[in-house]
mmCIF file of C-alpha atoms in Angstrom:
data_model
loop_
_atom_site.group_PDB
_atom_site.id
_atom_site.type_symbol
_atom_site.label_atom_id
_atom_site.label_comp_id
_atom_site.label_asym_id
_atom_site.label_seq_id
_atom_site.Cartn_x
_atom_site.Cartn_y
_atom_site.Cartn_z
ATOM 1 C CA MET T 13 108.668 70.249 118.357
ATOM 2 C CA SER T 14 107.857 72.145 115.185
ATOM 3 C CA GLY T 15 107.057 75.839 115.009
ATOM 4 C CA TRP T 16 103.632 77.047 113.972
ATOM 5 C CA GLN T 17 102.745 76.340 110.344
ATOM 6 C CA ARG T 18 99.785 77.156 108.184
ATOM 7 C CA ALA T 19 97.911 74.010 107.216
ATOM 8 C CA PHE T 20 94.708 72.424 105.946
ATOM 9 C CA VAL T 21 93.236 69.020 106.746
ATOM 10 C CA LEU T 22 93.209 66.827 103.635
ATOM 11 C CA HIS T 23 91.918 63.601 105.171
ATOM 12 C CA SER T 24 91.070 62.185 108.597
ATOM 13 C CA ARG T 25 90.055 58.848 109.997
ATOM 14 C CA PRO T 26 89.304 57.482 113.479
ATOM 15 C CA TYR T 27 92.231 56.095 115.460
ATOM 16 C CA SER T 28 91.441 54.116 118.602
ATOM 17 C CA GLU T 29 88.295 55.131 120.508
ATOM 18 C CA THR T 30 89.074 58.811 121.039
ATOM 19 C CA SER T 31 91.741 59.927 118.552
ATOM 20 C CA LEU T 32 92.106 60.894 114.893
ATOM 21 C CA LEU T 33 94.804 60.201 112.330
ATOM 22 C CA LEU T 34 95.030 63.162 109.980
ATOM 23 C CA ASP T 35 96.803 64.053 106.749
ATOM 24 C CA PHE T 36 97.595 67.773 106.580
ATOM 25 C CA PHE T 37 98.875 69.928 103.735
ATOM 26 C CA THR T 38 101.304 72.358 105.392
ATOM 27 C CA GLU T 39 103.060 75.392 104.016
ATOM 28 C CA GLY T 40 106.570 74.339 105.021
ATOM 29 C CA GLU T 41 106.590 70.528 105.191
ATOM 30 C CA GLY T 42 104.114 69.549 102.479
ATOM 31 C CA LYS T 43 101.894 66.576 103.293
ATOM 32 C CA ILE T 44 102.323 65.196 106.807
ATOM 33 C CA ARG T 45 100.443 62.644 108.922
ATOM 34 C CA LEU T 46 99.745 63.441 112.570
ATOM 35 C CA LEU T 47 97.971 61.745 115.441
ATOM 36 C CA ALA T 48 95.463 63.986 117.237
ATOM 37 C CA LYS T 49 95.110 62.342 120.645
ATOM 38 C CA GLY T 50 91.676 62.614 122.201
ATOM 39 C CA ALA T 51 90.339 64.738 119.332
ATOM 40 C CA ARG T 52 87.102 62.735 119.189
ATOM 41 C CA ARG T 53 86.197 63.427 122.800
ATOM 42 C CA ASN T 54 83.268 65.809 123.227
ATOM 43 C CA ARG T 55 85.276 68.225 125.358
ATOM 44 C CA SER T 56 88.385 68.237 123.183
ATOM 45 C CA PRO T 57 89.359 71.749 121.976
ATOM 46 C CA LEU T 58 90.470 70.108 118.713
ATOM 47 C CA ARG T 59 87.114 68.514 117.932
ATOM 48 C CA GLY T 60 85.549 71.437 116.088
ATOM 49 C CA CYS T 61 88.502 72.800 114.134
ATOM 50 C CA LEU T 62 90.013 69.700 112.520
ATOM 51 C CA GLN T 63 87.723 69.944 109.500
ATOM 52 C CA PRO T 64 88.470 70.237 105.760
ATOM 53 C CA PHE T 65 88.651 73.754 104.278
ATOM 54 C CA THR T 66 89.449 75.390 107.658
ATOM 55 C CA PRO T 67 92.660 77.493 107.599
ATOM 56 C CA LEU T 68 94.748 76.375 110.567
ATOM 57 C CA LEU T 69 97.943 77.125 112.428
ATOM 58 C CA ILE T 70 99.359 73.871 113.778
ATOM 59 C CA ARG T 71 102.292 72.571 115.820
ATOM 60 C CA TRP T 72 103.405 68.988 116.263
ATOM 61 C CA GLY T 73 106.134 66.964 117.922
ATOM 62 C CA GLY T 74 107.368 63.526 118.847
ATOM 63 C CA LYS T 75 109.575 60.856 117.364
ATOM 64 C CA GLY T 76 108.902 58.036 114.977
ATOM 65 C CA GLU T 77 107.034 57.794 111.704
ATOM 66 C CA ILE T 78 103.766 59.304 112.981
ATOM 67 C CA LYS T 79 104.165 62.429 115.106
ATOM 68 C CA THR T 80 101.602 63.976 117.451
ATOM 69 C CA LEU T 81 99.545 67.114 116.901
ATOM 70 C CA ILE T 82 100.160 69.490 119.819
ATOM 71 C CA ASN T 83 98.096 72.548 118.889
ATOM 72 C CA ALA T 84 95.676 73.509 116.123
ATOM 73 C CA ASP T 85 94.193 76.995 116.014
ATOM 74 C CA PRO T 86 91.755 78.065 113.288
ATOM 75 C CA VAL T 87 92.869 81.241 111.512
ATOM 76 C CA SER T 88 89.317 81.864 110.316
ATOM 77 C CA LEU T 89 86.035 80.062 109.828
ATOM 78 C CA ALA T 90 85.939 77.205 107.321
ATOM 79 C CA LEU T 91 85.703 78.378 103.730
ATOM 80 C CA PRO T 92 82.029 78.047 102.732
ATOM 81 C CA LEU T 93 81.616 75.277 100.171
ATOM 82 C CA SER T 94 78.225 73.802 99.341
ATOM 83 C CA GLY T 95 76.367 72.037 96.532
ATOM 84 C CA THR T 96 78.449 70.992 93.550
ATOM 85 C CA VAL T 97 81.297 73.242 94.727
ATOM 86 C CA LEU T 98 81.651 71.119 97.873
ATOM 87 C CA TYR T 99 82.409 68.098 95.683
ATOM 88 C CA SER T 100 85.032 70.152 93.849
ATOM 89 C CA GLY T 101 86.653 70.841 97.215
ATOM 90 C CA LEU T 102 86.543 67.162 98.122
ATOM 91 C CA TYR T 103 88.163 66.369 94.774
ATOM 92 C CA LEU T 104 90.872 68.971 95.402
ATOM 93 C CA ASN T 105 91.680 67.426 98.792
ATOM 94 C CA GLU T 106 91.603 63.838 97.562
ATOM 95 C CA LEU T 107 93.801 64.621 94.561
ATOM 96 C CA THR T 108 96.353 66.446 96.733
ATOM 97 C CA ALA T 109 96.367 63.671 99.342
ATOM 98 C CA ARG T 110 96.741 60.924 96.746
ATOM 99 C CA VAL T 111 99.459 62.484 94.611
ATOM 100 C CA LEU T 112 101.838 64.241 97.016
ATOM 101 C CA GLU T 113 104.505 62.286 98.880
ATOM 102 C CA PHE T 114 104.878 62.709 102.620
ATOM 103 C CA GLY T 115 107.446 65.183 103.887
ATOM 104 C CA THR T 116 108.278 66.919 100.602
ATOM 105 C CA PRO T 117 107.955 70.722 100.817
ATOM 106 C CA TYR T 118 105.634 72.327 98.247
ATOM 107 C CA SER T 119 105.434 75.886 99.577
ATOM 108 C CA ALA T 120 104.406 77.468 96.264
ATOM 109 C CA LEU T 121 101.842 74.744 95.601
ATOM 110 C CA PHE T 122 100.349 75.384 99.055
ATOM 111 C CA PHE T 123 99.365 78.857 97.877
ATOM 112 C CA ASP T 124 98.021 77.464 94.596
ATOM 113 C CA TYR T 125 95.873 75.162 96.742
ATOM 114 C CA LEU T 126 94.725 78.058 98.930
ATOM 115 C CA SER T 127 93.936 80.186 95.876
ATOM 116 C CA CYS T 128 91.864 77.382 94.355
ATOM 117 C CA LEU T 129 89.914 76.959 97.614
ATOM 118 C CA GLN T 130 89.212 80.691 97.743
ATOM 119 C CA VAL T 131 87.855 80.635 94.187
ATOM 120 C CA LEU T 132 85.700 77.629 95.064
ATOM 121 C CA ALA T 133 84.352 79.402 98.149
ATOM 122 C CA GLY T 134 83.372 82.434 96.074
ATOM 123 C CA SER T 135 81.564 80.443 93.396
ATOM 124 C CA GLU T 136 77.965 79.348 93.202
ATOM 125 C CA ARG T 137 78.744 76.832 90.464
ATOM 126 C CA THR T 138 81.700 74.552 89.817
ATOM 127 C CA PRO T 139 84.652 76.790 88.816
ATOM 128 C CA GLU T 140 86.261 74.386 86.371
ATOM 129 C CA SER T 141 88.998 76.830 85.409
ATOM 130 C CA ALA T 142 90.412 77.019 88.960
ATOM 131 C CA LEU T 143 90.547 73.224 89.203
ATOM 132 C CA ARG T 144 92.344 72.904 85.879
ATOM 133 C CA GLN T 145 94.847 75.596 86.898
ATOM 134 C CA PHE T 146 95.604 73.751 90.134
ATOM 135 C CA GLU T 147 95.986 70.415 88.338
ATOM 136 C CA LEU T 148 98.495 71.944 85.912
ATOM 137 C CA ALA T 149 100.394 73.559 88.795
ATOM 138 C CA LEU T 150 100.434 70.207 90.614
ATOM 139 C CA LEU T 151 101.818 68.442 87.533
ATOM 140 C CA SER T 152 104.500 71.108 87.190
ATOM 141 C CA TYR T 153 105.664 70.729 90.817
ATOM 142 C CA LEU T 154 105.719 66.949 90.393
ATOM 143 C CA GLY T 155 108.231 67.432 87.584
ATOM 144 C CA TYR T 156 105.849 66.603 84.750
ATOM 145 C CA GLY T 157 107.468 68.648 81.994
ATOM 146 C CA VAL T 158 105.762 69.116 78.637
ATOM 147 C CA ASP T 159 106.197 71.783 75.977
ATOM 148 C CA PHE T 160 102.771 73.015 74.903
ATOM 149 C CA LEU T 161 104.100 75.689 72.550
ATOM 150 C CA HIS T 162 106.296 73.714 70.140
ATOM 151 C CA CYS T 163 105.753 70.705 67.921
ATOM 152 C CA ALA T 164 107.887 67.862 69.308
ATOM 153 C CA GLY T 165 108.535 66.591 65.787
ATOM 154 C CA SER T 166 109.688 69.763 64.012
ATOM 155 C CA GLY T 167 110.406 72.160 66.866
ATOM 156 C CA GLU T 168 108.212 74.758 65.175
ATOM 157 C CA PRO T 169 105.809 76.889 67.230
ATOM 158 C CA VAL T 170 102.315 75.414 67.334
ATOM 159 C CA SER T 171 99.711 76.925 65.019
ATOM 160 C CA ASP T 172 96.220 77.696 66.309
ATOM 161 C CA THR T 173 94.436 75.798 63.556
ATOM 162 C CA MET T 174 96.683 72.742 63.314
ATOM 163 C CA THR T 175 96.096 69.506 65.221
ATOM 164 C CA TYR T 176 98.730 67.919 67.440
ATOM 165 C CA ARG T 177 98.608 64.470 68.960
ATOM 166 C CA TYR T 178 100.031 63.874 72.432
ATOM 167 C CA ARG T 179 102.628 61.145 72.814
ATOM 168 C CA GLU T 180 103.748 60.279 76.325
ATOM 169 C CA GLU T 181 107.368 61.261 77.095
ATOM 170 C CA LYS T 182 107.642 62.963 73.691
ATOM 171 C CA GLY T 183 105.139 65.790 73.632
ATOM 172 C CA PHE T 184 102.776 67.063 70.959
ATOM 173 C CA ILE T 185 103.401 66.075 67.353
ATOM 174 C CA GLY T 186 101.538 67.409 64.302
ATOM 175 C CA SER T 187 99.009 64.851 63.123
ATOM 176 C CA LEU T 188 95.904 64.426 60.979
ATOM 177 C CA VAL T 189 94.504 61.889 63.451
ATOM 178 C CA ILE T 190 91.627 63.239 65.544
ATOM 179 C CA ASP T 191 91.017 61.325 68.785
ATOM 180 C CA GLN T 192 91.145 61.771 72.568
ATOM 181 C CA PHE T 193 94.900 62.441 72.369
ATOM 182 C CA SER T 194 94.513 65.259 69.801
ATOM 183 C CA PHE T 195 94.580 68.987 70.574
ATOM 184 C CA THR T 196 94.536 72.116 68.444
ATOM 185 C CA GLY T 197 97.304 74.669 68.700
ATOM 186 C CA LYS T 198 94.814 77.095 70.268
ATOM 187 C CA GLN T 199 94.038 74.569 73.000
ATOM 188 C CA LEU T 200 97.749 73.965 73.645
ATOM 189 C CA LYS T 201 98.392 77.696 74.015
ATOM 190 C CA ALA T 202 95.576 77.864 76.572
ATOM 191 C CA LEU T 203 97.201 75.011 78.511
ATOM 192 C CA ALA T 204 100.563 76.794 78.429
ATOM 193 C CA SER T 205 99.076 80.027 79.802
ATOM 194 C CA ARG T 206 96.652 78.218 82.166
ATOM 195 C CA ASP T 207 93.939 80.530 80.876
ATOM 196 C CA PHE T 208 90.778 79.007 79.424
ATOM 197 C CA PRO T 209 88.620 81.667 77.757
ATOM 198 C CA ASP T 210 85.920 79.389 76.392
ATOM 199 C CA ALA T 211 84.233 76.011 76.776
ATOM 200 C CA ASP T 212 86.410 74.404 74.098
ATOM 201 C CA THR T 213 89.748 75.180 75.775
ATOM 202 C CA LEU T 214 88.340 74.304 79.201
ATOM 203 C CA LYS T 215 87.112 70.917 77.974
ATOM 204 C CA ALA T 216 90.501 70.255 76.344
ATOM 205 C CA ALA T 217 92.282 71.157 79.603
ATOM 206 C CA LYS T 218 90.169 68.657 81.544
ATOM 207 C CA ARG T 219 90.928 65.957 78.975
ATOM 208 C CA PHE T 220 94.670 66.622 79.190
ATOM 209 C CA THR T 221 94.938 66.815 82.993
ATOM 210 C CA ARG T 222 92.999 63.558 83.435
ATOM 211 C CA MET T 223 95.363 61.925 80.979
ATOM 212 C CA ALA T 224 98.485 63.342 82.638
ATOM 213 C CA LEU T 225 97.404 62.634 86.225
ATOM 214 C CA LYS T 226 96.374 59.032 85.559
ATOM 215 C CA PRO T 227 99.882 57.542 86.138
ATOM 216 C CA TYR T 228 100.119 59.311 89.507
ATOM 217 C CA LEU T 229 96.713 58.054 90.651
ATOM 218 C CA GLY T 230 97.180 54.457 89.570
ATOM 219 C CA GLY T 231 94.193 52.210 89.028
ATOM 220 C CA LYS T 232 92.271 53.269 92.155
ATOM 221 C CA PRO T 233 89.335 55.568 91.265
ATOM 222 C CA LEU T 234 88.769 58.848 93.072
ATOM 223 C CA LYS T 235 85.947 58.612 95.611
ATOM 224 C CA SER T 236 85.050 62.296 95.164
ATOM 225 C CA ARG T 237 84.254 61.749 91.474
ATOM 226 C CA GLU T 238 81.901 58.905 92.342
ATOM 227 C CA LEU T 239 80.205 61.002 95.041
ATOM 228 C CA PHE T 240 79.765 63.838 92.542
ATOM 229 C CA ARG T 241 78.201 61.487 89.989
ATOM 230 C CA GLN T 242 75.771 60.236 92.637
ATOM 231 C CA PHE T 243 74.935 63.820 93.629
ATOM 232 C CA THR T 244 74.271 64.972 90.066
ATOM 233 C CA THR T 245 72.065 61.975 89.259
ATOM 234 C CA MET T 246 70.047 62.218 92.486
ATOM 235 C CA PRO T 247 67.263 64.492 91.089
ATOM 236 C CA SER T 248 66.577 62.099 88.203
ATOM 237 C CA ILE T 249 66.508 59.157 90.620
ATOM 238 C CA LEU T 250 63.959 60.948 92.805
ATOM 239 C CA THR T 251 61.862 61.828 89.742
ATOM 240 C CA ASN T 252 61.877 58.217 88.572
ATOM 241 C CA ASN T 253 60.804 57.043 92.017
ATOM 242 C CA LYS T 254 57.828 59.429 91.968
ATOM 243 C CA SER T 255 56.555 58.169 88.611
#
């Protein structure tokens, strides 16, 4: 049986008539999958706490590929996410669940995840910067190494006003071509520092992280992005229906 570990629920689905199969992100073991027996019963003490965004202390045990959740105690109430920020939280969970392998410790990334959730909970609008910072941290822990501060062709430090084109497995090379793979030196420095002081650097960061994460996600689209698109277009749909 494991000792107590801090954890968050990333994903859950029904298992048999009364149980749940859950993916957790834990501080010490990374992503793990556990069976919560009887968690769907009305009188189960686990029923109310096995929710996304709730800080938990959990223990588990058993043999085989899927182990059994023994205890789950909430450390505090669920972090309050609502509106567009809720969809950012769903994206954070789906991205983490899709990209991380089971059973690989990511202790430092766990705190990056927690920090991102705390920023989301304290925001009334989508805090894009926190999401981009987490995505870059995730790429770093996955071993995705890229030098943002030097031209891959010449080795010279990047210049704020010059344009550099990203080439997979090579890095950023000075170029006159302006397209979706092109970034200014100023944008690259923002990526290196994970600090996005304006809309331009933030937009560039989103473009880069989507590009870099694509191989890890494969061809399957993220459900949270589709839900967010439906949410943001809902007012216009309602308006059209009234006319």
